[in-house]
Amino acid sequence: MAIKEPSITASPNRGLALTAGALLALWGFLGFFLAADGDPGFFSRQGGMLWNAFGVNPAMSLLWVLLAVVLLITGLGTTIGSRNGNLLVGIVLVVMAVYGFALSNTSANVFALTFADNLFHAIVGVVLLLTAFGADRENIRAIRGSRRMDATV
């Protein structure tokens, strides 16, 4: 007997993937179209400002959009897929936070990162990782068990 895939509202990983994906997509597109002060280069260290707090340049906006695509696709897919998407994007965002905190005041800051960017990346990354590791355990165990039983039948 096959186990039904949990709905988006019943799966924390799927719901968070869609929510965080929509947020990153919005910020990425705003970064491309609204936050360009003058004509910043792709890897400009100064970039534009989004809501007078978040530094953005085309590279940062592109990264946000790409991460959003991963989250949106996996969030619309399966629970296991959204868990893996949350894990991947969470790792990338935590690495970006560490990179930003360590290098934001140096010439290596090619993403125009500010303290607000670093804090945002750290918070969203940790929430994605905690959800990937801690939520949907029962759902995933049931889905995997069902697949094993279906394979043996």
mmCIF file of C-alpha atoms in Angstrom:
data_model
loop_
_atom_site.group_PDB
_atom_site.id
_atom_site.type_symbol
_atom_site.label_atom_id
_atom_site.label_comp_id
_atom_site.label_asym_id
_atom_site.label_seq_id
_atom_site.Cartn_x
_atom_site.Cartn_y
_atom_site.Cartn_z
ATOM 1 C CA MET A 1 0.000 0.000 0.000
ATOM 2 C CA ALA A 2 1.492 3.309 -1.079
ATOM 3 C CA ILE A 3 1.695 6.199 1.354
ATOM 4 C CA LYS A 4 0.284 9.446 0.031
ATOM 5 C CA GLU A 5 2.754 12.327 -0.272
ATOM 6 C CA PRO A 6 2.028 14.932 2.446
ATOM 7 C CA SER A 7 0.478 18.177 1.235
ATOM 8 C CA ILE A 8 2.379 21.439 1.280
ATOM 9 C CA THR A 9 0.641 22.484 4.484
ATOM 10 C CA ALA A 10 1.299 19.102 6.147
ATOM 11 C CA SER A 11 5.017 19.098 5.317
ATOM 12 C CA PRO A 12 7.153 21.741 7.058
ATOM 13 C CA ASN A 13 9.960 21.203 4.550
ATOM 14 C CA ARG A 14 7.716 21.816 1.559
ATOM 15 C CA GLY A 15 6.032 24.840 3.134
ATOM 16 C CA LEU A 16 9.333 26.423 4.177
ATOM 17 C CA ALA A 17 10.922 25.737 0.799
ATOM 18 C CA LEU A 18 8.096 27.587 -0.952
ATOM 19 C CA THR A 19 8.078 30.452 1.540
ATOM 20 C CA ALA A 20 11.850 30.975 1.558
ATOM 21 C CA GLY A 21 11.946 30.490 -2.221
ATOM 22 C CA ALA A 22 9.339 33.202 -2.757
ATOM 23 C CA LEU A 23 11.223 35.562 -0.433
ATOM 24 C CA LEU A 24 14.567 34.967 -2.164
ATOM 25 C CA ALA A 25 12.955 35.347 -5.597
ATOM 26 C CA LEU A 26 11.378 38.645 -4.591
ATOM 27 C CA TRP A 27 14.628 40.002 -3.169
ATOM 28 C CA GLY A 28 16.613 38.748 -6.146
ATOM 29 C CA PHE A 29 14.345 40.404 -8.688
ATOM 30 C CA LEU A 30 14.170 43.615 -6.672
ATOM 31 C CA GLY A 31 17.943 43.569 -6.490
ATOM 32 C CA PHE A 32 18.171 43.358 -10.275
ATOM 33 C CA PHE A 33 15.630 46.020 -11.075
ATOM 34 C CA LEU A 34 15.282 48.431 -8.168
ATOM 35 C CA ALA A 35 18.497 48.510 -6.199
ATOM 36 C CA ALA A 36 21.064 49.361 -8.853
ATOM 37 C CA ASP A 37 22.683 52.641 -7.862
ATOM 38 C CA GLY A 38 24.017 53.870 -11.165
ATOM 39 C CA ASP A 39 25.487 51.007 -13.166
ATOM 40 C CA PRO A 40 27.317 48.652 -10.789
ATOM 41 C CA GLY A 41 29.551 45.982 -12.237
ATOM 42 C CA PHE A 42 28.518 42.361 -11.890
ATOM 43 C CA PHE A 43 30.827 41.844 -8.906
ATOM 44 C CA SER A 44 30.796 45.441 -7.656
ATOM 45 C CA ARG A 45 31.807 45.673 -3.979
ATOM 46 C CA GLN A 46 29.595 48.710 -3.466
ATOM 47 C CA GLY A 47 26.474 47.645 -5.350
ATOM 48 C CA GLY A 48 23.074 49.149 -4.630
ATOM 49 C CA MET A 49 21.012 49.124 -1.475
ATOM 50 C CA LEU A 50 17.759 47.251 -1.070
ATOM 51 C CA TRP A 51 15.546 48.856 1.594
ATOM 52 C CA ASN A 52 18.569 50.873 2.784
ATOM 53 C CA ALA A 53 19.989 47.815 4.553
ATOM 54 C CA PHE A 54 20.790 44.996 2.134
ATOM 55 C CA GLY A 55 23.694 45.427 -0.251
ATOM 56 C CA VAL A 56 23.002 43.980 -3.671
ATOM 57 C CA ASN A 57 24.821 43.718 -6.939
ATOM 58 C CA PRO A 58 23.956 41.587 -9.962
ATOM 59 C CA ALA A 59 25.978 38.637 -8.602
ATOM 60 C CA MET A 60 24.108 38.633 -5.274
ATOM 61 C CA SER A 61 20.755 39.033 -7.027
ATOM 62 C CA LEU A 62 21.557 36.152 -9.375
ATOM 63 C CA LEU A 63 22.558 33.926 -6.450
ATOM 64 C CA TRP A 64 19.289 34.724 -4.639
ATOM 65 C CA VAL A 65 17.260 33.940 -7.776
ATOM 66 C CA LEU A 66 19.096 30.647 -8.351
ATOM 67 C CA LEU A 67 18.575 29.591 -4.727
ATOM 68 C CA ALA A 68 14.914 30.590 -5.046
ATOM 69 C CA VAL A 69 14.527 28.386 -8.123
ATOM 70 C CA VAL A 70 15.954 25.408 -6.213
ATOM 71 C CA LEU A 71 13.594 25.995 -3.284
ATOM 72 C CA LEU A 72 10.511 26.586 -5.423
ATOM 73 C CA ILE A 73 11.067 23.514 -7.592
ATOM 74 C CA THR A 74 11.780 21.237 -4.642
ATOM 75 C CA GLY A 75 8.945 22.750 -2.588
ATOM 76 C CA LEU A 76 6.479 21.921 -5.340
ATOM 77 C CA GLY A 77 7.900 18.405 -5.573
ATOM 78 C CA THR A 78 8.183 15.761 -2.905
ATOM 79 C CA THR A 79 8.853 15.963 0.811
ATOM 80 C CA ILE A 80 12.220 14.248 0.435
ATOM 81 C CA GLY A 81 13.144 16.557 -2.450
ATOM 82 C CA SER A 82 12.186 19.670 -0.491
ATOM 83 C CA ARG A 83 14.184 18.404 2.495
ATOM 84 C CA ASN A 84 17.234 18.045 0.239
ATOM 85 C CA GLY A 85 16.621 21.468 -1.315
ATOM 86 C CA ASN A 86 16.355 23.065 2.133
ATOM 87 C CA LEU A 87 19.569 21.325 3.138
ATOM 88 C CA LEU A 88 21.460 22.505 0.046
ATOM 89 C CA VAL A 89 20.246 26.099 0.177
ATOM 90 C CA GLY A 90 20.728 26.222 3.952
ATOM 91 C CA ILE A 91 24.362 25.189 3.573
ATOM 92 C CA VAL A 92 24.941 27.773 0.825
ATOM 93 C CA LEU A 93 23.381 30.557 2.923
ATOM 94 C CA VAL A 94 25.361 29.659 6.050
ATOM 95 C CA VAL A 95 28.563 29.619 3.981
ATOM 96 C CA MET A 96 27.585 33.017 2.555
ATOM 97 C CA ALA A 97 27.017 34.332 6.092
ATOM 98 C CA VAL A 98 30.429 33.139 7.257
ATOM 99 C CA TYR A 99 32.014 34.531 4.081
ATOM 100 C CA GLY A 100 30.270 37.866 4.615
ATOM 101 C CA PHE A 101 31.104 38.174 8.313
ATOM 102 C CA ALA A 102 34.746 37.320 7.588
ATOM 103 C CA LEU A 103 35.293 39.296 4.390
ATOM 104 C CA SER A 104 32.666 42.043 4.120
ATOM 105 C CA ASN A 105 35.192 44.836 4.774
ATOM 106 C CA THR A 106 37.798 43.539 2.340
ATOM 107 C CA SER A 107 38.322 43.593 -1.405
ATOM 108 C CA ALA A 108 37.099 39.958 -1.495
ATOM 109 C CA ASN A 109 33.524 41.133 -0.855
ATOM 110 C CA VAL A 110 32.384 40.517 -4.425
ATOM 111 C CA PHE A 111 28.718 40.222 -3.411
ATOM 112 C CA ALA A 112 28.418 43.716 -1.862
ATOM 113 C CA LEU A 113 27.514 42.117 1.474
ATOM 114 C CA THR A 114 26.505 44.215 4.449
ATOM 115 C CA PHE A 115 25.843 43.220 8.054
ATOM 116 C CA ALA A 116 22.125 42.940 7.250
ATOM 117 C CA ASP A 117 22.880 40.556 4.367
ATOM 118 C CA ASN A 118 25.081 38.421 6.594
ATOM 119 C CA LEU A 119 22.487 38.294 9.356
ATOM 120 C CA PHE A 120 19.721 37.451 6.869
ATOM 121 C CA HIS A 121 21.806 34.657 5.326
ATOM 122 C CA ALA A 122 22.674 33.248 8.757
ATOM 123 C CA ILE A 123 19.089 33.258 10.038
ATOM 124 C CA VAL A 124 17.452 31.858 6.901
ATOM 125 C CA GLY A 125 20.246 29.311 6.419
ATOM 126 C CA VAL A 126 20.000 28.017 9.984
ATOM 127 C CA VAL A 127 16.189 27.829 9.821
ATOM 128 C CA LEU A 128 16.415 25.864 6.556
ATOM 129 C CA LEU A 129 19.005 23.488 8.042
ATOM 130 C CA LEU A 130 17.057 22.950 11.263
ATOM 131 C CA THR A 131 13.897 22.225 9.300
ATOM 132 C CA ALA A 132 15.730 19.865 6.941
ATOM 133 C CA PHE A 133 17.224 17.913 9.836
ATOM 134 C CA GLY A 134 14.351 18.077 12.300
ATOM 135 C CA ALA A 135 11.020 18.195 10.493
ATOM 136 C CA ASP A 136 9.095 15.614 8.487
ATOM 137 C CA ARG A 137 10.888 12.647 10.070
ATOM 138 C CA GLU A 138 7.671 10.645 10.358
ATOM 139 C CA ASN A 139 6.571 11.573 6.837
ATOM 140 C CA ILE A 140 9.937 10.665 5.299
ATOM 141 C CA ARG A 141 10.185 7.409 7.259
ATOM 142 C CA ALA A 142 6.692 6.412 6.087
ATOM 143 C CA ILE A 143 7.425 7.330 2.462
ATOM 144 C CA ARG A 144 10.713 5.406 2.419
ATOM 145 C CA GLY A 145 9.101 2.409 4.118
ATOM 146 C CA SER A 146 6.286 2.417 1.593
ATOM 147 C CA ARG A 147 8.749 2.526 -1.287
ATOM 148 C CA ARG A 148 10.685 -0.436 0.131
ATOM 149 C CA MET A 149 7.472 -2.435 0.527
ATOM 150 C CA ASP A 150 6.361 -1.550 -3.008
ATOM 151 C CA ALA A 151 9.757 -2.634 -4.376
ATOM 152 C CA THR A 152 9.563 -6.038 -2.701
ATOM 153 C CA VAL A 153 6.020 -6.773 -3.886
#
